[in-house]
Coordinates of C-alpha atoms in Angstrom, one line a residue:
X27 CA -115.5 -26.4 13.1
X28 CA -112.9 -29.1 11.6
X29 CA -109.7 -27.6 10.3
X30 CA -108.3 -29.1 7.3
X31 CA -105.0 -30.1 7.6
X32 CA -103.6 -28.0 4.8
X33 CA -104.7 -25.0 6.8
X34 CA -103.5 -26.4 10.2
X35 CA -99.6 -27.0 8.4
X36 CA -100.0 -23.7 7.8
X37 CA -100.5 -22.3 11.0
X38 CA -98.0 -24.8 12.8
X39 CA -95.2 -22.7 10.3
X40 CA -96.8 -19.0 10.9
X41 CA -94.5 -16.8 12.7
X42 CA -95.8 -15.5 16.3
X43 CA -94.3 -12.3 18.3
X44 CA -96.5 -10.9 20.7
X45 CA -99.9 -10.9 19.5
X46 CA -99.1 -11.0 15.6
X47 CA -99.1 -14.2 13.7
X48 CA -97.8 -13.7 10.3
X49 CA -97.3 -15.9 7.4
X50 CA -95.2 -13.8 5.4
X51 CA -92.5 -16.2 5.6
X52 CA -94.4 -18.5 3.8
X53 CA -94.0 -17.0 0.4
X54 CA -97.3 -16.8 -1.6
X55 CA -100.1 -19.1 -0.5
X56 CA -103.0 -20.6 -2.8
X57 CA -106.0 -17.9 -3.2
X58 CA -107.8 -21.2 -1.2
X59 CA -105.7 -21.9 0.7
X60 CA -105.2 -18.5 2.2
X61 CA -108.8 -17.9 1.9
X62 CA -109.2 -20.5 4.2
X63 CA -106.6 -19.7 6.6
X64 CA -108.2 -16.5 6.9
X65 CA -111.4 -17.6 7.9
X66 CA -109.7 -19.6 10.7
X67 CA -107.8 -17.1 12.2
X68 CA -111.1 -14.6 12.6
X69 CA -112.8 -17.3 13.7
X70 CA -110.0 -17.6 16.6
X71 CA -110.0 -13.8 17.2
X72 CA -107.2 -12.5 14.6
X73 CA -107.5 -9.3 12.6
X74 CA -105.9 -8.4 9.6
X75 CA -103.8 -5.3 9.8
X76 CA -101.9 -4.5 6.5
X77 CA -99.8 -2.0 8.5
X78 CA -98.5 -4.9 10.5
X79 CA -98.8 -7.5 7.1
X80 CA -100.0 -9.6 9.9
X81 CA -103.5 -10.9 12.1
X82 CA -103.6 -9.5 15.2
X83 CA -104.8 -11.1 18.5
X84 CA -106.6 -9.4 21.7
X85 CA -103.9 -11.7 23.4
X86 CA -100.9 -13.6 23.0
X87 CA -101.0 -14.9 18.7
X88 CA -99.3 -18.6 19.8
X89 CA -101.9 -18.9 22.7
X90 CA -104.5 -18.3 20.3
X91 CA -103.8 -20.8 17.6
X92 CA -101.7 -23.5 19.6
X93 CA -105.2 -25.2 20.6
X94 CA -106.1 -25.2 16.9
X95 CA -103.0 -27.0 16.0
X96 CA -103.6 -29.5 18.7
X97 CA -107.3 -30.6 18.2
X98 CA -107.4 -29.9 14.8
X99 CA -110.8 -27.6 16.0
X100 CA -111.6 -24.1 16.0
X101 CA -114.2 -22.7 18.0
X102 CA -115.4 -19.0 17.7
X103 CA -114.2 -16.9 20.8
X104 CA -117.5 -15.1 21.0
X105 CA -119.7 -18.1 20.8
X106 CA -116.8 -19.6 23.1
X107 CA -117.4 -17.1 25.8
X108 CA -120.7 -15.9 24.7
X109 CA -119.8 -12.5 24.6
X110 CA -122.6 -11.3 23.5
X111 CA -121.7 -7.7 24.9
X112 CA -124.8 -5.5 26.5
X113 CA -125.6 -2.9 23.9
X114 CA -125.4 0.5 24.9
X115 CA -129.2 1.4 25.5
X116 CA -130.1 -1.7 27.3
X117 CA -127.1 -0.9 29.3
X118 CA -128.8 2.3 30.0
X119 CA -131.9 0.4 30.9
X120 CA -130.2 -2.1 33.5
X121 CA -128.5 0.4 35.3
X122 CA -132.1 2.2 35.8
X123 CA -133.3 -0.6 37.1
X124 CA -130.8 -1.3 39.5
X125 CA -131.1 2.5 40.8
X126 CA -127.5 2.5 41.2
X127 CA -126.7 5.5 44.2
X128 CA -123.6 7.6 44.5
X129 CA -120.8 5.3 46.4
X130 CA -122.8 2.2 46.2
X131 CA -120.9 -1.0 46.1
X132 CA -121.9 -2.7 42.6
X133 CA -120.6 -6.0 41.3
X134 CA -120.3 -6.9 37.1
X135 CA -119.8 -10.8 36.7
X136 CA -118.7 -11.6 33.5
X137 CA -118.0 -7.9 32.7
X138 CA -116.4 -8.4 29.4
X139 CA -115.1 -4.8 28.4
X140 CA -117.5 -2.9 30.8
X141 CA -121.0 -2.3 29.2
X142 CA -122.3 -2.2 32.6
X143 CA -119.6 -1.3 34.5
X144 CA -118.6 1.6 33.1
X145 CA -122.6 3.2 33.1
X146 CA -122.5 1.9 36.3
X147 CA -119.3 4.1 37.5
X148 CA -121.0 7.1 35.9
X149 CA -124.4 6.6 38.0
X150 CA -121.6 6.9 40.9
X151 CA -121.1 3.2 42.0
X152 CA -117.8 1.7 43.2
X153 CA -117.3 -1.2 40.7
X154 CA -116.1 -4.6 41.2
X155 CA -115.3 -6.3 38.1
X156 CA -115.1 -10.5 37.7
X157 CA -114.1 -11.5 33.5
X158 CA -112.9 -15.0 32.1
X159 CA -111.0 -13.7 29.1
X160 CA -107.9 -12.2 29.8
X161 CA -107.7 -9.5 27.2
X162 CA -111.0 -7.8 28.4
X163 CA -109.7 -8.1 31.8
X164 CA -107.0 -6.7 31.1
X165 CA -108.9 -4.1 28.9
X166 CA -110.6 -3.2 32.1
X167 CA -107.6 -2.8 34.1
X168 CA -105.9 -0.7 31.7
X169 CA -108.9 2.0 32.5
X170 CA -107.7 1.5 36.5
X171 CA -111.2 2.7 37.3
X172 CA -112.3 -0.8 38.2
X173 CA -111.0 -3.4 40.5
X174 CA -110.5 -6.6 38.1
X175 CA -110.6 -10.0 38.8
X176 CA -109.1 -12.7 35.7
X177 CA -110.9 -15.5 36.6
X178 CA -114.3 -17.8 36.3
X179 CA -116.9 -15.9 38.4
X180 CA -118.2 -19.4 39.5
X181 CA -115.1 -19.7 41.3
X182 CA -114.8 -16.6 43.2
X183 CA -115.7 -16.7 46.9
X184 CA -118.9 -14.5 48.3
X185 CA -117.0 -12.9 50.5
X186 CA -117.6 -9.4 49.6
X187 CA -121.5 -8.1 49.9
X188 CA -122.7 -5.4 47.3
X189 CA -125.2 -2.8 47.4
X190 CA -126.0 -3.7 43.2
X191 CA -125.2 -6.8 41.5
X192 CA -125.5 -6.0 37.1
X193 CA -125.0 -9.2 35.1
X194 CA -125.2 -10.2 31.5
X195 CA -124.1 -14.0 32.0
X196 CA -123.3 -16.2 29.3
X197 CA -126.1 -17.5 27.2
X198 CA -125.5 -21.0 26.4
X199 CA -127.4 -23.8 28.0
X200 CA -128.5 -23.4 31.0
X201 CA -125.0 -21.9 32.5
X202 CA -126.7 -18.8 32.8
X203 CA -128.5 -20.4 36.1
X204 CA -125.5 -21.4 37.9
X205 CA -124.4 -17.4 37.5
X206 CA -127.3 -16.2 38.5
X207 CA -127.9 -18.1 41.7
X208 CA -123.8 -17.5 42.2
X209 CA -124.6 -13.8 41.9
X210 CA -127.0 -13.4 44.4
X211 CA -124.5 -15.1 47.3
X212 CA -122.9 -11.4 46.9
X213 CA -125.8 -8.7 47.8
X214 CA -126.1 -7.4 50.8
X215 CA -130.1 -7.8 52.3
X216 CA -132.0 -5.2 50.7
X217 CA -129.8 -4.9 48.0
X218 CA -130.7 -5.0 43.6
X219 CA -129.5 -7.3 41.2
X220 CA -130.3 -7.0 38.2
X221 CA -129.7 -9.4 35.2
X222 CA -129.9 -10.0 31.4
X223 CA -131.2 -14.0 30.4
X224 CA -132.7 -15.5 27.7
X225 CA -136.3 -15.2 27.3
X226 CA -136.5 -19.1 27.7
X227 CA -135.1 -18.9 31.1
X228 CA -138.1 -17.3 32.1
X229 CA -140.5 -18.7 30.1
X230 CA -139.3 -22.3 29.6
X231 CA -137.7 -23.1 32.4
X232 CA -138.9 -20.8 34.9
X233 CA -135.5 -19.9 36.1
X234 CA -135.7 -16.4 36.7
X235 CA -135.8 -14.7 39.9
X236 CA -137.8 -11.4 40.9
X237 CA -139.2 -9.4 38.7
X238 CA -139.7 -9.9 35.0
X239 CA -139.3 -7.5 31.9
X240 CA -139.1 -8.4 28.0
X241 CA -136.5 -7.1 25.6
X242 CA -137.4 -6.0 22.6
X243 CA -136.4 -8.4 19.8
X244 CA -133.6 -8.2 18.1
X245 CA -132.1 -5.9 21.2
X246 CA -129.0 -7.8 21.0
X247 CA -128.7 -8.6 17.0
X248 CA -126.1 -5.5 16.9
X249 CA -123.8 -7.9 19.4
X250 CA -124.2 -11.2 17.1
X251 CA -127.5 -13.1 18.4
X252 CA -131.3 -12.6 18.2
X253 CA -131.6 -14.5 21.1
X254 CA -135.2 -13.3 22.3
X255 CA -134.1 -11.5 25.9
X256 CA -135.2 -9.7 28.8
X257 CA -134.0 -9.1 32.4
X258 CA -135.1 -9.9 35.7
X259 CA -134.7 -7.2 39.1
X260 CA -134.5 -9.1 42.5
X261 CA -134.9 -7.4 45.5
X262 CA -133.0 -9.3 48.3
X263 CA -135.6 -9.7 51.6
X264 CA -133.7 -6.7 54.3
X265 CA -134.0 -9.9 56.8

């Protein structure tokens, strides 16, 4: 999404502290004008707070809008990490599946704010989390129920084997692949993953491992997409 230059002036005058941008210094912006500003900033994760009289960011405000400023671009952060989060009943579902024991070892790549992890704790796992975005990792680690890693899943090392691997990876493309395949490097032999795709993954391109179950459609309109989904269980061979 371009950012007209009226709007990016704008933000390159805003005042940032913390994770509050505000543009009361400005005086009194055109209705347009700050219609359009608006738009931007929600679009970049901000939230209006008329306690604060300012749009408030998961994160650091400056971090948040400097790359606008720079490329003249704004990308949504939920189609930029495709956090499409797990609803609560298919989260339900997942962790079923993975028949998650007391004091298992389960993994959560690209945990976001814990839709599995957090059922996944409850069923009596010990839970590994891996997230991108720094504000739900440190969401996570705020709990201290979880141990968190701030980084790309792709990049982490296999080092660690786990009784339960629960995954809802990013949609777009075919990036989802390159999760699942990563994922898998981290059970132990005879050990369940269990992950959320696309329904093209399986049907299309034939990308899916173990077994295969449908969503039902629209499962994950409440999260912002009605991607047609389901979610495959792999059982990995004892030997």
């Amino acid at each position: 999404m371009r950012v007209s230059q009226d709007v990016l002036s704008v933000l390159d005058r805003a005042t940032c502290e913390g994770n509050a941008l505000s543009l009361v210094a400005l005086g009194q912006l055109d209705r347009k004008l700050y219609t359009d500003t608006n738009k931007v900033l929600e679009a970049a994760g901000g939230k209006w707070s008329r306690k604060a009289k300012a749009h408030l960011f998961d994160g650091d405000a400056a971090e948040a809008v400097e790359p606008i400023i720079l490329t003249g671009e704004i990308v949504s952060r939920k189609v930029e990490f495709q956090q499409f989060y797990t609803p609560p009943d298919l989260a339900e579902r997942v962790i079923a599946a993975a028949g998650i024991l007391p004091g298992m070892w389960v993994l959560e790549p690209s945990a976001g704010r814990g839709a599995l992890a957090i059922p996944a704790l409850v069923a009596g796992g010990q839970v590994d989390c891996v997230e991108l975005n720094r504000a739900n990792a440190e969401h996570l680690d705020e709990a201290d129920r979880f141990d968190v890693v701030c980084c790309d899943f792709l990049t982490v090392a296999s080092e660690r084997q786990y009784d339960r691997v629960v995954m809802n990876p990013p949609f777009y493309g075919r990036h989802y692949k390159l999760h699942l395949d990563h994922a898998v490097r981290f059970l132990k032999p005879g050990g369940v993953l269990v992950c959320i795709l696309p329904a093209t993954a399986h049907y299309d391109h034939g990308t899916t491992i173990g077994r295969w179950n449908d969503l039902p459609v629209g499962s994950f309109a409440s999260s912002g997409t009605n991607v047609p989904t389901g979610y495959c269980v792999y059982h990995k061979p004892k030997a």
